[in-house]
Short mmCIF file of C-alpha atoms and ligand atoms in Angstrom, two decimals:
data_model
loop_
_atom_site.label_atom_id
_atom_site.label_comp_id
_atom_site.label_asym_id
_atom_site.label_seq_id
_atom_site.Cartn_x
_atom_site.Cartn_y
_atom_site.Cartn_z
CA MET A 1 -106.62 -18.24 -197.14
CA ALA A 2 -108.32 -16.05 -199.73
CA ASP A 3 -106.02 -15.49 -202.65
CA THR A 4 -106.80 -11.93 -203.62
CA LEU A 5 -104.56 -11.79 -206.67
CA ALA A 6 -105.68 -12.17 -210.28
CA PRO A 7 -107.41 -15.38 -211.41
CA VAL A 8 -105.23 -17.84 -213.30
CA LYS A 9 -105.88 -18.08 -217.01
CA PRO A 10 -106.50 -21.52 -218.54
CA ALA A 11 -103.29 -23.24 -219.61
CA LYS A 12 -102.74 -24.55 -223.13
CA LEU A 13 -100.25 -26.85 -224.76
CA ILE A 14 -97.12 -25.24 -226.22
CA ILE A 15 -96.44 -26.89 -229.57
CA ASN A 16 -94.36 -25.54 -232.44
CA GLY A 17 -94.15 -22.05 -230.98
CA GLU A 18 -97.86 -21.65 -230.26
CA ALA A 19 -100.23 -22.03 -227.35
CA VAL A 20 -102.86 -24.48 -228.62
CA ASP A 21 -105.78 -26.62 -227.44
CA ALA A 22 -105.55 -30.40 -227.47
CA VAL A 23 -106.62 -32.05 -230.74
CA SER A 24 -109.41 -33.75 -228.80
CA GLY A 25 -110.47 -30.40 -227.31
CA GLU A 26 -110.34 -32.02 -223.87
CA THR A 27 -109.22 -30.21 -220.75
CA PHE A 28 -108.64 -31.18 -217.13
CA THR A 29 -108.74 -29.15 -213.94
CA THR A 30 -105.76 -28.48 -211.73
CA PHE A 31 -106.42 -27.95 -208.03
CA ASN A 32 -104.96 -25.94 -205.19
CA PRO A 33 -104.30 -28.56 -202.51
CA ALA A 34 -104.29 -25.96 -199.72
CA THR A 35 -107.88 -24.89 -200.42
CA GLU A 36 -109.09 -27.98 -202.33
CA GLU A 37 -110.45 -25.52 -204.92
CA PRO A 38 -109.95 -25.63 -208.70
CA ILE A 39 -107.35 -23.22 -210.09
CA CYS A 40 -108.05 -23.37 -213.82
CA ALA A 41 -108.64 -25.60 -216.83
CA VAL A 42 -105.64 -27.07 -218.62
CA ALA A 43 -105.53 -28.44 -222.17
CA LYS A 44 -105.15 -32.20 -221.90
CA ALA A 45 -102.53 -33.59 -224.25
CA GLY A 46 -103.26 -36.99 -225.76
CA PRO A 47 -101.28 -39.23 -228.14
CA GLU A 48 -102.22 -37.04 -231.17
CA ASP A 49 -100.75 -34.01 -229.44
CA VAL A 50 -97.61 -35.94 -228.58
CA ASP A 51 -97.33 -36.83 -232.25
CA ARG A 52 -97.77 -33.16 -233.25
CA ALA A 53 -95.12 -32.07 -230.77
CA VAL A 54 -92.65 -34.75 -231.83
CA LYS A 55 -93.09 -33.79 -235.50
CA ALA A 56 -92.52 -30.12 -234.61
CA ALA A 57 -89.46 -30.94 -232.50
CA ARG A 58 -88.05 -33.26 -235.18
CA ALA A 59 -88.49 -30.60 -237.86
CA ALA A 60 -86.87 -28.01 -235.58
CA PHE A 61 -83.97 -30.38 -235.04
CA GLU A 62 -83.56 -31.68 -238.61
CA THR A 63 -83.97 -28.45 -240.52
CA GLY A 64 -84.52 -25.58 -238.05
CA PRO A 65 -82.00 -23.01 -236.86
CA TRP A 66 -81.53 -24.19 -233.25
CA PRO A 67 -78.82 -26.85 -233.66
CA ARG A 68 -77.27 -24.88 -236.53
CA MET A 69 -76.98 -21.41 -235.06
CA ARG A 70 -73.73 -20.13 -233.59
CA PRO A 71 -73.43 -21.55 -230.08
CA ALA A 72 -72.98 -18.00 -228.77
CA GLU A 73 -76.44 -17.18 -230.11
CA ARG A 74 -78.01 -20.20 -228.36
CA GLN A 75 -76.19 -19.08 -225.25
CA ARG A 76 -77.67 -15.57 -225.53
CA ILE A 77 -81.22 -16.87 -225.97
CA LEU A 78 -81.02 -19.29 -223.01
CA TRP A 79 -79.48 -16.59 -220.83
CA LYS A 80 -82.39 -14.33 -221.78
CA LEU A 81 -84.85 -17.07 -220.74
CA GLY A 82 -83.14 -17.15 -217.33
CA ASP A 83 -83.61 -13.37 -217.11
CA LEU A 84 -87.30 -13.65 -218.09
CA VAL A 85 -87.89 -16.24 -215.38
CA LEU A 86 -86.48 -13.78 -212.84
CA GLU A 87 -88.56 -10.92 -214.28
CA HIS A 88 -91.71 -13.04 -213.85
CA ALA A 89 -90.60 -14.52 -210.54
CA ASP A 90 -93.64 -13.42 -208.51
CA GLU A 91 -96.10 -14.73 -211.06
CA ILE A 92 -94.41 -18.11 -211.61
CA ALA A 93 -93.79 -18.66 -207.90
CA ARG A 94 -97.45 -17.98 -207.15
CA LEU A 95 -98.55 -20.48 -209.83
CA GLU A 96 -96.22 -23.06 -208.32
CA THR A 97 -97.50 -22.55 -204.79
CA LEU A 98 -101.16 -22.58 -205.87
CA ASP A 99 -100.64 -25.76 -207.87
CA ASN A 100 -98.40 -27.73 -205.51
CA GLY A 101 -99.17 -26.39 -202.01
CA LYS A 102 -95.53 -25.63 -201.20
CA PRO A 103 -94.75 -22.46 -199.21
CA ILE A 104 -94.31 -19.32 -201.31
CA PHE A 105 -91.06 -18.88 -199.37
CA GLU A 106 -89.71 -21.94 -201.19
CA SER A 107 -91.11 -21.24 -204.65
CA ARG A 108 -90.25 -17.53 -204.66
CA GLN A 109 -86.96 -17.48 -202.73
CA ILE A 110 -85.44 -20.80 -203.79
CA ASP A 111 -87.08 -22.60 -206.72
CA ILE A 112 -87.25 -19.56 -209.00
CA HIS A 113 -83.53 -18.91 -208.55
CA THR A 114 -82.77 -22.55 -209.29
CA VAL A 115 -84.69 -22.43 -212.56
CA ALA A 116 -83.15 -19.14 -213.66
CA GLY A 117 -79.77 -20.43 -212.45
CA CYS A 118 -80.11 -23.51 -214.66
CA PHE A 119 -80.82 -21.46 -217.78
CA HIS A 120 -77.98 -19.09 -216.96
CA TYR A 121 -75.47 -21.82 -216.06
CA PHE A 122 -76.26 -24.17 -218.95
CA SER A 123 -76.39 -21.33 -221.49
CA GLY A 124 -72.62 -21.15 -220.98
CA TRP A 125 -72.21 -24.79 -221.98
CA ALA A 126 -73.43 -23.96 -225.48
CA THR A 127 -70.03 -22.41 -226.18
CA LYS A 128 -67.93 -24.79 -224.11
CA LEU A 129 -68.70 -28.22 -225.45
CA THR A 130 -65.53 -29.62 -226.97
CA GLY A 131 -64.25 -32.88 -228.38
CA ASP A 132 -60.74 -34.33 -228.29
CA THR A 133 -57.97 -34.83 -230.78
CA ILE A 134 -56.54 -38.25 -230.15
CA PRO A 135 -52.99 -39.23 -231.17
CA VAL A 136 -53.59 -42.57 -232.90
CA ASN A 137 -51.18 -42.40 -235.84
CA PRO A 138 -49.19 -39.43 -237.26
CA ALA A 139 -50.55 -40.30 -240.68
CA TRP A 140 -54.12 -39.74 -239.60
CA PHE A 141 -56.17 -36.93 -238.13
CA THR A 142 -58.38 -38.49 -235.45
CA TYR A 143 -60.78 -36.52 -233.32
CA THR A 144 -64.14 -36.65 -231.55
CA VAL A 145 -67.12 -34.32 -231.83
CA ARG A 146 -69.97 -34.12 -229.35
CA GLU A 147 -73.32 -33.82 -231.09
CA PRO A 148 -76.84 -33.37 -229.74
CA LEU A 149 -79.08 -36.45 -229.57
CA GLY A 150 -82.07 -34.93 -231.36
CA VAL A 151 -85.46 -34.88 -229.63
CA VAL A 152 -85.50 -35.29 -225.85
CA GLY A 153 -88.66 -36.13 -223.90
CA ALA A 154 -88.59 -34.93 -220.29
CA ILE A 155 -91.16 -36.51 -217.97
CA ILE A 156 -91.23 -34.70 -214.68
CA PRO A 157 -92.92 -35.08 -211.28
CA TRP A 158 -95.14 -32.79 -209.23
CA ASN A 159 -92.80 -32.10 -206.33
CA PHE A 160 -90.48 -29.62 -208.08
CA PRO A 161 -92.41 -28.75 -211.23
CA MET A 162 -90.54 -25.64 -212.32
CA ILE A 163 -87.13 -26.74 -211.08
CA MET A 164 -87.38 -29.94 -213.13
CA VAL A 165 -87.97 -27.91 -216.30
CA GLY A 166 -84.69 -26.10 -215.61
CA TRP A 167 -82.78 -29.25 -214.62
CA LYS A 168 -83.76 -31.14 -217.75
CA ALA A 169 -84.56 -28.65 -220.52
CA ALA A 170 -81.65 -26.24 -219.93
CA PRO A 171 -78.73 -28.66 -220.52
CA ALA A 172 -80.54 -30.46 -223.34
CA LEU A 173 -81.29 -27.20 -225.16
CA ALA A 174 -77.85 -25.71 -224.58
CA VAL A 175 -76.18 -28.39 -226.71
CA GLY A 176 -78.72 -28.13 -229.52
CA ASN A 177 -81.43 -30.69 -228.75
CA CYS A 178 -85.14 -29.99 -229.11
CA VAL A 179 -87.24 -30.84 -226.06
CA ILE A 180 -90.74 -31.96 -225.15
CA VAL A 181 -91.63 -31.56 -221.48
CA LYS A 182 -94.48 -33.60 -220.01
CA PRO A 183 -95.20 -32.01 -216.62
CA ALA A 184 -97.15 -33.94 -213.98
CA ALA A 185 -100.91 -33.48 -214.45
CA GLU A 186 -101.02 -32.49 -210.77
CA THR A 187 -98.83 -29.39 -211.35
CA PRO A 188 -98.67 -28.25 -214.99
CA LEU A 189 -98.90 -24.46 -214.67
CA SER A 190 -95.32 -23.30 -214.11
CA ALA A 191 -93.97 -25.43 -216.97
CA VAL A 192 -96.51 -23.97 -219.41
CA ARG A 193 -95.58 -20.44 -218.30
CA ILE A 194 -91.87 -21.14 -218.78
CA GLY A 195 -92.71 -22.53 -222.24
CA GLU A 196 -94.39 -19.22 -223.10
CA LEU A 197 -91.41 -17.23 -221.83
CA ALA A 198 -89.07 -19.39 -223.92
CA LEU A 199 -90.83 -18.13 -227.04
CA GLU A 200 -90.43 -14.55 -225.81
CA ALA A 201 -86.74 -15.22 -225.24
CA GLY A 202 -86.39 -16.21 -228.90
CA LEU A 203 -86.39 -20.01 -228.89
CA PRO A 204 -87.49 -20.96 -232.41
CA PRO A 205 -90.80 -22.84 -232.86
CA GLY A 206 -90.70 -26.53 -231.95
CA VAL A 207 -87.53 -26.26 -229.86
CA LEU A 208 -89.27 -26.38 -226.46
CA ASN A 209 -92.75 -27.92 -226.38
CA ILE A 210 -94.82 -28.34 -223.21
CA LEU A 211 -97.50 -31.04 -223.03
CA PRO A 212 -99.56 -31.17 -219.86
CA GLY A 213 -101.53 -34.40 -219.73
CA PRO A 214 -101.78 -37.68 -217.87
CA GLY A 215 -98.76 -39.93 -217.65
CA SER A 216 -100.71 -43.03 -218.66
CA THR A 217 -101.64 -41.47 -222.03
CA ALA A 218 -99.48 -38.46 -222.91
CA GLY A 219 -96.44 -39.72 -220.98
CA ALA A 220 -96.69 -43.25 -222.35
CA ALA A 221 -97.12 -41.95 -225.93
CA LEU A 222 -93.98 -39.86 -225.57
CA VAL A 223 -92.00 -42.88 -224.36
CA ARG A 224 -93.31 -45.04 -227.23
CA HIS A 225 -92.86 -42.48 -230.01
CA PRO A 226 -90.13 -43.50 -232.48
CA GLY A 227 -89.31 -39.83 -233.14
CA VAL A 228 -87.97 -39.34 -229.61
CA ASP A 229 -84.27 -40.09 -229.06
CA LYS A 230 -84.08 -39.94 -225.29
CA ILE A 231 -86.35 -39.92 -222.26
CA THR A 232 -85.16 -38.19 -219.14
CA PHE A 233 -87.43 -39.10 -216.24
CA THR A 234 -87.78 -38.15 -212.59
CA GLY A 235 -90.47 -39.85 -210.56
CA SER A 236 -91.49 -43.12 -208.98
CA THR A 237 -89.57 -46.37 -209.21
CA GLU A 238 -92.57 -48.20 -210.69
CA VAL A 239 -93.03 -45.78 -213.59
CA GLY A 240 -89.26 -45.62 -214.06
CA LYS A 241 -89.12 -49.40 -214.58
CA GLN A 242 -92.02 -49.21 -217.02
CA ILE A 243 -90.29 -46.48 -219.02
CA MET A 244 -87.05 -48.49 -219.17
CA ARG A 245 -88.91 -51.56 -220.45
CA GLU A 246 -90.84 -49.55 -223.04
CA ALA A 247 -87.76 -47.61 -224.21
CA ALA A 248 -86.02 -50.91 -224.97
CA SER A 249 -88.34 -51.56 -227.90
CA SER A 250 -87.18 -48.44 -229.75
CA VAL A 251 -83.64 -48.40 -228.23
CA LYS A 252 -84.16 -44.97 -226.69
CA LYS A 253 -81.61 -43.59 -224.33
CA VAL A 254 -82.96 -43.24 -220.81
CA THR A 255 -81.98 -41.35 -217.70
CA LEU A 256 -83.90 -42.27 -214.56
CA GLU A 257 -83.96 -40.32 -211.33
CA LEU A 258 -86.15 -42.34 -208.99
CA GLY A 259 -86.90 -42.27 -205.33
CA GLY A 260 -84.76 -42.33 -202.23
CA LYS A 261 -84.73 -43.09 -198.54
CA SER A 262 -81.67 -41.12 -197.71
CA PRO A 263 -79.75 -41.57 -194.45
CA ASN A 264 -78.77 -38.44 -192.55
CA ILE A 265 -76.07 -39.60 -190.10
CA VAL A 266 -75.35 -37.66 -186.93
CA PHE A 267 -72.20 -38.56 -185.00
CA ALA A 268 -71.81 -37.66 -181.34
CA ASP A 269 -68.91 -35.31 -182.13
CA ALA A 270 -71.02 -33.14 -184.49
CA ASP A 271 -72.07 -29.56 -183.89
CA LEU A 272 -75.40 -30.78 -182.56
CA GLU A 273 -77.28 -27.49 -182.95
CA ALA A 274 -76.31 -27.36 -186.63
CA ALA A 275 -77.15 -31.05 -187.03
CA VAL A 276 -80.61 -30.54 -185.53
CA ARG A 277 -81.25 -27.78 -188.07
CA GLY A 278 -79.89 -30.01 -190.83
CA ALA A 279 -82.02 -32.98 -189.80
CA TYR A 280 -85.09 -30.74 -189.59
CA ASN A 281 -84.54 -29.07 -192.98
CA GLY A 282 -83.55 -32.42 -194.44
CA ILE A 283 -87.03 -33.81 -193.88
CA PHE A 284 -89.45 -30.89 -193.54
CA TYR A 285 -88.23 -28.78 -196.46
CA GLY A 286 -90.66 -29.20 -199.35
CA LYS A 287 -93.09 -31.01 -196.99
CA GLY A 288 -90.78 -33.99 -197.28
CA GLU A 289 -92.00 -34.50 -200.86
CA VAL A 290 -88.37 -34.44 -201.90
CA CYS A 291 -86.62 -37.38 -203.53
CA ALA A 292 -83.42 -36.66 -201.58
CA ALA A 293 -85.18 -35.98 -198.25
CA GLY A 294 -83.11 -37.09 -195.27
CA SER A 295 -85.95 -39.36 -194.24
CA ARG A 296 -83.84 -41.83 -192.23
CA LEU A 297 -82.11 -40.03 -189.39
CA LEU A 298 -79.31 -42.19 -187.95
CA VAL A 299 -78.13 -40.87 -184.58
CA GLU A 300 -75.18 -42.15 -182.52
CA LYS A 301 -76.50 -43.73 -179.33
CA SER A 302 -74.55 -41.58 -176.85
CA VAL A 303 -76.33 -38.37 -178.03
CA HIS A 304 -79.55 -39.96 -179.29
CA ASP A 305 -81.94 -38.92 -176.52
CA GLU A 306 -80.65 -35.37 -176.23
CA PHE A 307 -80.71 -34.96 -180.02
CA LEU A 308 -84.19 -36.39 -180.39
CA ALA A 309 -85.56 -34.07 -177.67
CA LYS A 310 -84.19 -31.00 -179.45
CA LEU A 311 -85.48 -32.13 -182.82
CA VAL A 312 -88.94 -32.95 -181.50
CA GLU A 313 -89.18 -29.59 -179.78
CA ARG A 314 -88.38 -27.89 -183.08
CA ALA A 315 -90.72 -30.10 -185.12
CA ARG A 316 -93.63 -29.30 -182.80
CA ARG A 317 -93.11 -25.58 -183.40
CA LEU A 318 -93.37 -26.06 -187.17
CA GLN A 319 -97.07 -25.61 -187.89
CA PRO A 320 -98.79 -26.10 -191.25
CA ALA A 321 -100.07 -22.75 -192.53
CA ASP A 322 -101.30 -20.89 -195.62
CA PRO A 323 -98.69 -21.57 -198.32
CA LEU A 324 -99.17 -18.07 -199.76
CA ASP A 325 -98.11 -16.45 -196.48
CA PRO A 326 -94.38 -15.60 -196.78
CA LYS A 327 -93.83 -16.69 -193.16
CA THR A 328 -95.13 -20.24 -193.78
CA ARG A 329 -92.57 -23.05 -193.75
CA LEU A 330 -94.84 -26.12 -193.96
CA GLY A 331 -97.40 -26.26 -196.78
CA SER A 332 -100.02 -28.72 -197.96
CA LEU A 333 -99.19 -32.10 -199.43
CA VAL A 334 -99.87 -32.23 -203.15
CA ASN A 335 -103.23 -34.03 -202.98
CA GLU A 336 -105.52 -36.17 -200.88
CA THR A 337 -104.07 -39.45 -202.15
CA GLN A 338 -100.57 -38.43 -201.11
CA MET A 339 -101.83 -37.25 -197.71
CA LYS A 340 -103.60 -40.56 -197.11
CA LYS A 341 -100.53 -42.52 -198.21
CA VAL A 342 -98.35 -40.59 -195.78
CA LEU A 343 -100.82 -40.93 -192.88
CA GLY A 344 -101.05 -44.63 -193.71
CA TYR A 345 -97.28 -44.93 -193.24
CA VAL A 346 -97.49 -43.25 -189.83
CA GLU A 347 -99.97 -45.97 -188.82
CA VAL A 348 -97.74 -48.67 -190.28
CA GLY A 349 -94.76 -47.31 -188.30
CA VAL A 350 -96.66 -47.24 -185.02
CA GLY A 351 -97.95 -50.75 -185.77
CA GLU A 352 -94.37 -51.90 -186.32
CA GLY A 353 -93.41 -50.61 -182.87
CA ALA A 354 -92.11 -47.10 -183.62
CA LYS A 355 -93.00 -44.32 -181.19
CA LEU A 356 -94.84 -41.20 -182.39
CA ALA A 357 -92.57 -38.51 -180.96
CA ALA A 358 -94.13 -35.54 -182.81
CA GLY A 359 -97.06 -34.84 -185.12
CA GLY A 360 -98.68 -37.73 -186.96
CA SER A 361 -102.02 -36.18 -187.90
CA ARG A 362 -103.76 -34.22 -190.55
CA GLN A 363 -104.08 -30.55 -189.61
CA PRO A 364 -106.26 -28.53 -192.02
CA VAL A 365 -105.66 -24.79 -192.31
CA ASN A 366 -108.86 -22.74 -192.18
CA GLY A 367 -110.74 -26.04 -192.32
CA LYS A 368 -109.24 -27.10 -195.67
CA GLY A 369 -106.26 -28.68 -197.35
CA TRP A 370 -104.10 -31.80 -197.27
CA PHE A 371 -101.77 -30.57 -194.53
CA ILE A 372 -99.91 -32.98 -192.25
CA GLN A 373 -98.04 -32.06 -189.07
CA ALA A 374 -94.27 -32.31 -188.95
CA THR A 375 -93.93 -35.91 -187.81
CA VAL A 376 -91.13 -37.74 -186.03
CA LEU A 377 -91.11 -41.51 -185.47
CA SER A 378 -88.49 -42.63 -182.95
CA GLY A 379 -87.26 -46.08 -181.95
CA VAL A 380 -87.31 -47.17 -185.58
CA ASP A 381 -85.48 -50.31 -186.65
CA ASN A 382 -83.80 -50.09 -190.04
CA ARG A 383 -85.70 -53.14 -191.30
CA MET A 384 -89.14 -51.63 -190.60
CA ARG A 385 -91.19 -50.50 -193.59
CA VAL A 386 -91.01 -46.87 -192.43
CA ALA A 387 -87.21 -47.17 -192.68
CA GLN A 388 -87.13 -48.97 -196.04
CA GLU A 389 -89.92 -47.43 -198.11
CA GLU A 390 -90.18 -43.92 -199.51
CA ILE A 391 -92.97 -42.11 -197.65
CA PHE A 392 -92.67 -38.80 -199.54
CA GLY A 393 -94.06 -36.60 -196.79
CA PRO A 394 -92.99 -34.78 -193.61
CA VAL A 395 -92.29 -37.98 -191.69
CA LEU A 396 -88.87 -38.67 -190.19
CA SER A 397 -87.76 -42.13 -189.01
CA VAL A 398 -85.13 -41.92 -186.26
CA ILE A 399 -82.77 -44.89 -185.90
CA PRO A 400 -79.98 -45.19 -183.29
CA PHE A 401 -76.52 -46.56 -184.19
CA GLU A 402 -73.43 -47.74 -182.25
CA ASP A 403 -70.40 -46.59 -184.24
CA ALA A 404 -69.23 -45.66 -187.76
CA ASP A 405 -69.33 -49.26 -189.01
CA ASP A 406 -72.87 -49.69 -187.74
CA ALA A 407 -73.90 -46.33 -189.24
CA VAL A 408 -72.51 -47.23 -192.66
CA ALA A 409 -74.05 -50.73 -192.57
CA LYS A 410 -77.49 -49.31 -191.73
CA ALA A 411 -77.16 -46.43 -194.20
CA ASN A 412 -76.39 -48.82 -197.06
CA ASP A 413 -78.91 -51.50 -196.08
CA ILE A 414 -81.57 -50.21 -198.49
CA PHE A 415 -82.72 -50.54 -202.10
CA TYR A 416 -82.11 -46.83 -202.78
CA GLY A 417 -78.91 -44.77 -203.06
CA LEU A 418 -79.80 -41.20 -203.88
CA ALA A 419 -78.25 -39.05 -201.15
CA ALA A 420 -76.82 -39.09 -197.64
CA GLY A 421 -75.77 -36.66 -194.92
CA VAL A 422 -72.86 -36.89 -192.48
CA TRP A 423 -72.57 -34.68 -189.39
CA THR A 424 -69.24 -34.72 -187.54
CA ARG A 425 -66.38 -32.40 -186.56
CA ASP A 426 -63.85 -35.13 -187.39
CA VAL A 427 -62.59 -34.42 -190.91
CA LYS A 428 -61.09 -37.85 -191.41
CA LYS A 429 -64.26 -39.61 -190.30
CA ALA A 430 -66.37 -37.35 -192.53
CA HIS A 431 -64.48 -38.34 -195.66
CA ALA A 432 -63.95 -41.97 -194.67
CA VAL A 433 -67.68 -42.43 -194.08
CA SER A 434 -68.62 -40.53 -197.28
CA ARG A 435 -66.41 -42.87 -199.25
CA ARG A 436 -68.26 -45.91 -197.90
CA LEU A 437 -71.78 -44.57 -198.52
CA ALA A 438 -73.63 -45.91 -201.56
CA ALA A 439 -75.21 -42.60 -202.55
CA GLY A 440 -75.06 -40.27 -205.54
CA THR A 441 -74.73 -37.21 -203.30
CA VAL A 442 -73.14 -36.88 -199.85
CA TRP A 443 -73.58 -33.69 -197.85
CA ILE A 444 -71.14 -33.16 -194.98
CA ASN A 445 -72.35 -30.80 -192.25
CA MET A 446 -75.06 -29.56 -194.61
CA TYR A 447 -78.13 -31.10 -196.24
CA ASN A 448 -80.43 -30.51 -199.22
CA PHE A 449 -78.14 -28.15 -201.13
CA TYR A 450 -78.14 -28.08 -204.94
CA ASP A 451 -76.37 -26.13 -207.64
CA PRO A 452 -76.64 -26.27 -211.44
CA GLY A 453 -72.91 -27.08 -211.53
CA MET A 454 -73.07 -30.09 -209.20
CA PRO A 455 -74.29 -33.39 -210.71
CA PHE A 456 -77.24 -35.07 -209.03
CA GLY A 457 -78.56 -38.60 -209.41
CA GLY A 458 -78.74 -42.05 -207.94
CA PHE A 459 -76.73 -45.11 -207.08
CA LYS A 460 -78.50 -48.49 -206.88
CA GLY A 461 -82.31 -48.42 -207.10
CA SER A 462 -82.39 -44.62 -207.24
CA GLY A 463 -81.64 -44.75 -210.95
CA PHE A 464 -78.83 -43.88 -213.31
CA GLY A 465 -77.58 -40.95 -215.29
CA ARG A 466 -77.13 -37.50 -213.83
CA ASP A 467 -79.01 -34.24 -213.86
CA LEU A 468 -77.00 -30.99 -213.58
CA GLY A 469 -73.36 -30.16 -214.06
CA ALA A 470 -71.05 -31.14 -216.89
CA GLU A 471 -72.26 -34.73 -216.41
CA SER A 472 -75.76 -33.82 -217.56
CA VAL A 473 -74.47 -31.93 -220.59
CA ARG A 474 -72.69 -35.10 -221.71
CA GLU A 475 -75.88 -37.10 -221.23
CA TYR A 476 -77.64 -34.99 -223.84
CA THR A 477 -74.89 -35.55 -226.43
CA GLN A 478 -73.39 -38.41 -228.38
CA VAL A 479 -69.81 -38.75 -229.46
CA LYS A 480 -68.76 -39.06 -233.08
CA SER A 481 -65.25 -40.39 -233.80
CA VAL A 482 -63.81 -38.98 -237.01
CA TRP A 483 -60.84 -40.63 -238.77
CA MET A 484 -59.08 -38.94 -241.63
CA ASN A 485 -56.25 -40.36 -243.67
CA MET A 486 -53.67 -37.56 -244.13
CA GLU A 487 -51.46 -39.49 -246.56
P1 LIG B 1 -94.99 -40.86 -211.10
O1 LIG B 1 -96.29 -41.50 -211.27
O2 LIG B 1 -93.78 -41.64 -211.37
O3 LIG B 1 -95.00 -39.53 -211.98
C1 LIG B 1 -93.86 -38.90 -212.53
C2 LIG B 1 -94.18 -38.47 -213.96
O4 LIG B 1 -94.37 -39.61 -214.78
C3 LIG B 1 -95.47 -37.67 -214.08
O5 LIG B 1 -95.32 -36.68 -215.07
C4 LIG B 1 -96.45 -38.73 -214.50
O6 LIG B 1 -97.58 -38.20 -215.15
C5 LIG B 1 -95.61 -39.54 -215.45
N1 LIG B 1 -96.11 -40.88 -215.72
C6 LIG B 1 -96.93 -41.67 -214.95
N2 LIG B 1 -97.16 -42.84 -215.55
C7 LIG B 1 -96.48 -42.83 -216.72
C8 LIG B 1 -96.31 -43.78 -217.78
N3 LIG B 1 -96.89 -44.97 -217.76
N4 LIG B 1 -95.53 -43.43 -218.84
C9 LIG B 1 -94.92 -42.24 -218.88
N5 LIG B 1 -95.05 -41.31 -217.92
C10 LIG B 1 -95.81 -41.59 -216.84
O7 LIG B 1 -94.85 -40.31 -209.66
P2 LIG B 1 -96.06 -39.68 -208.82
O8 LIG B 1 -97.31 -40.45 -208.98
O9 LIG B 1 -96.10 -38.25 -209.13
O10 LIG B 1 -95.51 -39.95 -207.39
C11 LIG B 1 -95.57 -41.26 -206.84
C12 LIG B 1 -94.36 -41.52 -206.02
O11 LIG B 1 -93.18 -41.32 -206.80
C13 LIG B 1 -94.18 -40.59 -204.87
O12 LIG B 1 -94.94 -40.93 -203.77
C14 LIG B 1 -92.70 -40.72 -204.64
O13 LIG B 1 -92.43 -41.88 -203.91
C15 LIG B 1 -92.14 -40.85 -206.01
N6 LIG B 1 -91.66 -39.57 -206.55
C16 LIG B 1 -90.33 -39.40 -206.65
C17 LIG B 1 -89.83 -38.22 -207.14
C18 LIG B 1 -88.39 -37.97 -207.27
O14 LIG B 1 -87.99 -36.82 -207.40
N7 LIG B 1 -87.56 -38.97 -207.31
C19 LIG B 1 -90.70 -37.21 -207.52
C20 LIG B 1 -92.08 -37.43 -207.43
C21 LIG B 1 -92.53 -38.63 -206.95
P3 LIG B 1 -98.94 -37.83 -214.33
O15 LIG B 1 -98.54 -37.58 -212.92
O16 LIG B 1 -99.42 -36.64 -215.04
O17 LIG B 1 -99.85 -38.99 -214.48
MG1 LIG B 2 -102.47 -28.71 -208.61
#
């Protein structure tokens, strides 16, 4: 698994248009989970650095050019950043794969295009944000204006490090906010690189700051800071709750995108070959470290055994391999802790009476790494822990159902409500079932698709607020109602 390309240079903080060390001078090391080797040192942001970044972002917002320039100019700069991401695609994708362990196929062929796509798509919103004129009284002129919030703190997880920068920074910046991104300490490198490219694209100093550092210090300081107007967070339910509680004290706006345990429902009348592929990609894409992973596979009883056999056969062929090899489709989990947590769940499932139909073990590549086999647990009951709790790894729980009512009841019998899949050839059933599912996204005869134009976020315990689409643009603005007496 020797990586013969150039060594990775140490990463700094991006504050006020410059790459700088932490005030404390401290650094931390980021690791390659596939080799267990260090990649490079990273400047470790602490509360003083958060304060520096907030002051820079506030100054950029209060007096700098970004919110004041012609929207078409903001649009041009953000579009350029999208172009720069594509120009540096190989380099950024490699950083992402080294840092996270995901296959280069995913980071280079999919994630990069999502990030660039976000900057391109949301750049257009800079010139398209409008208010309304509202007919209240002919004697008055009454209208609304949408204004940016100010300084937005984006706290992002390690599973889609570069994509999350695009999802959160692009819409916030497009409408004139200034942004501070706190990447996960596990995977800081791609965010820092995008922060450097933003300066090249022409973002003024202080408009996009990147602060790698631990959540418990840098993240918490960002949430507490009175100079931050909104926190947009993607990550665990526990930290999400903490952020919501903390934000209450300074009345910050909050958007939370938390976990999921999404049902992928296969009816007997589906195109079963397509559904097998969809079930497989729904859980094994991104090593299953995907908030919307189709981790609960609900299969109609009459086709259950046939479907399971096909899926298991396919899962067994998916072998963990070197993430830097373009042919690899199953990489390393992000770290040892995550691997142990996932293996622990496999044990829990078997203990609860589930059957290990495929995988279930660690499988190092060249003797190293936190790789786990593509794992299928069958005979799962929806009330088991492996059906109710987010495992966040390549582990699928397969649950049989009787009919549409039973499928919907099981699908919705869960704390979460992030996404769901429906596989059927019956158009009426597809839409009727979608309507009844408590989920922020429903995919019909497809799974795990995303687009900058389509909103994404949770129902129920999966959070509130939306990333992407026009919905997310609104979430980074506030409405001002203006009344003028014309008499
Ligand atoms: P996490 O702890 O919630 O981390 C998400 C982000 O929040 C990271 O940047 C983290 O920083 C930061 N953070 C942690 N504690 C904080 C605090 N007190 N105040 C402010 N920010 C804080 O999630 P994780 O540990 O990476 O993953 C744990 C579980 O979360 C996973 O197993 C999975 O179930 C879930 N998860 C969900 C998603 C999703 O997309 N919905 C994504 C990732 C994980 P540091 O990591 O640098 O400490
Ligand atoms: Mg790493």
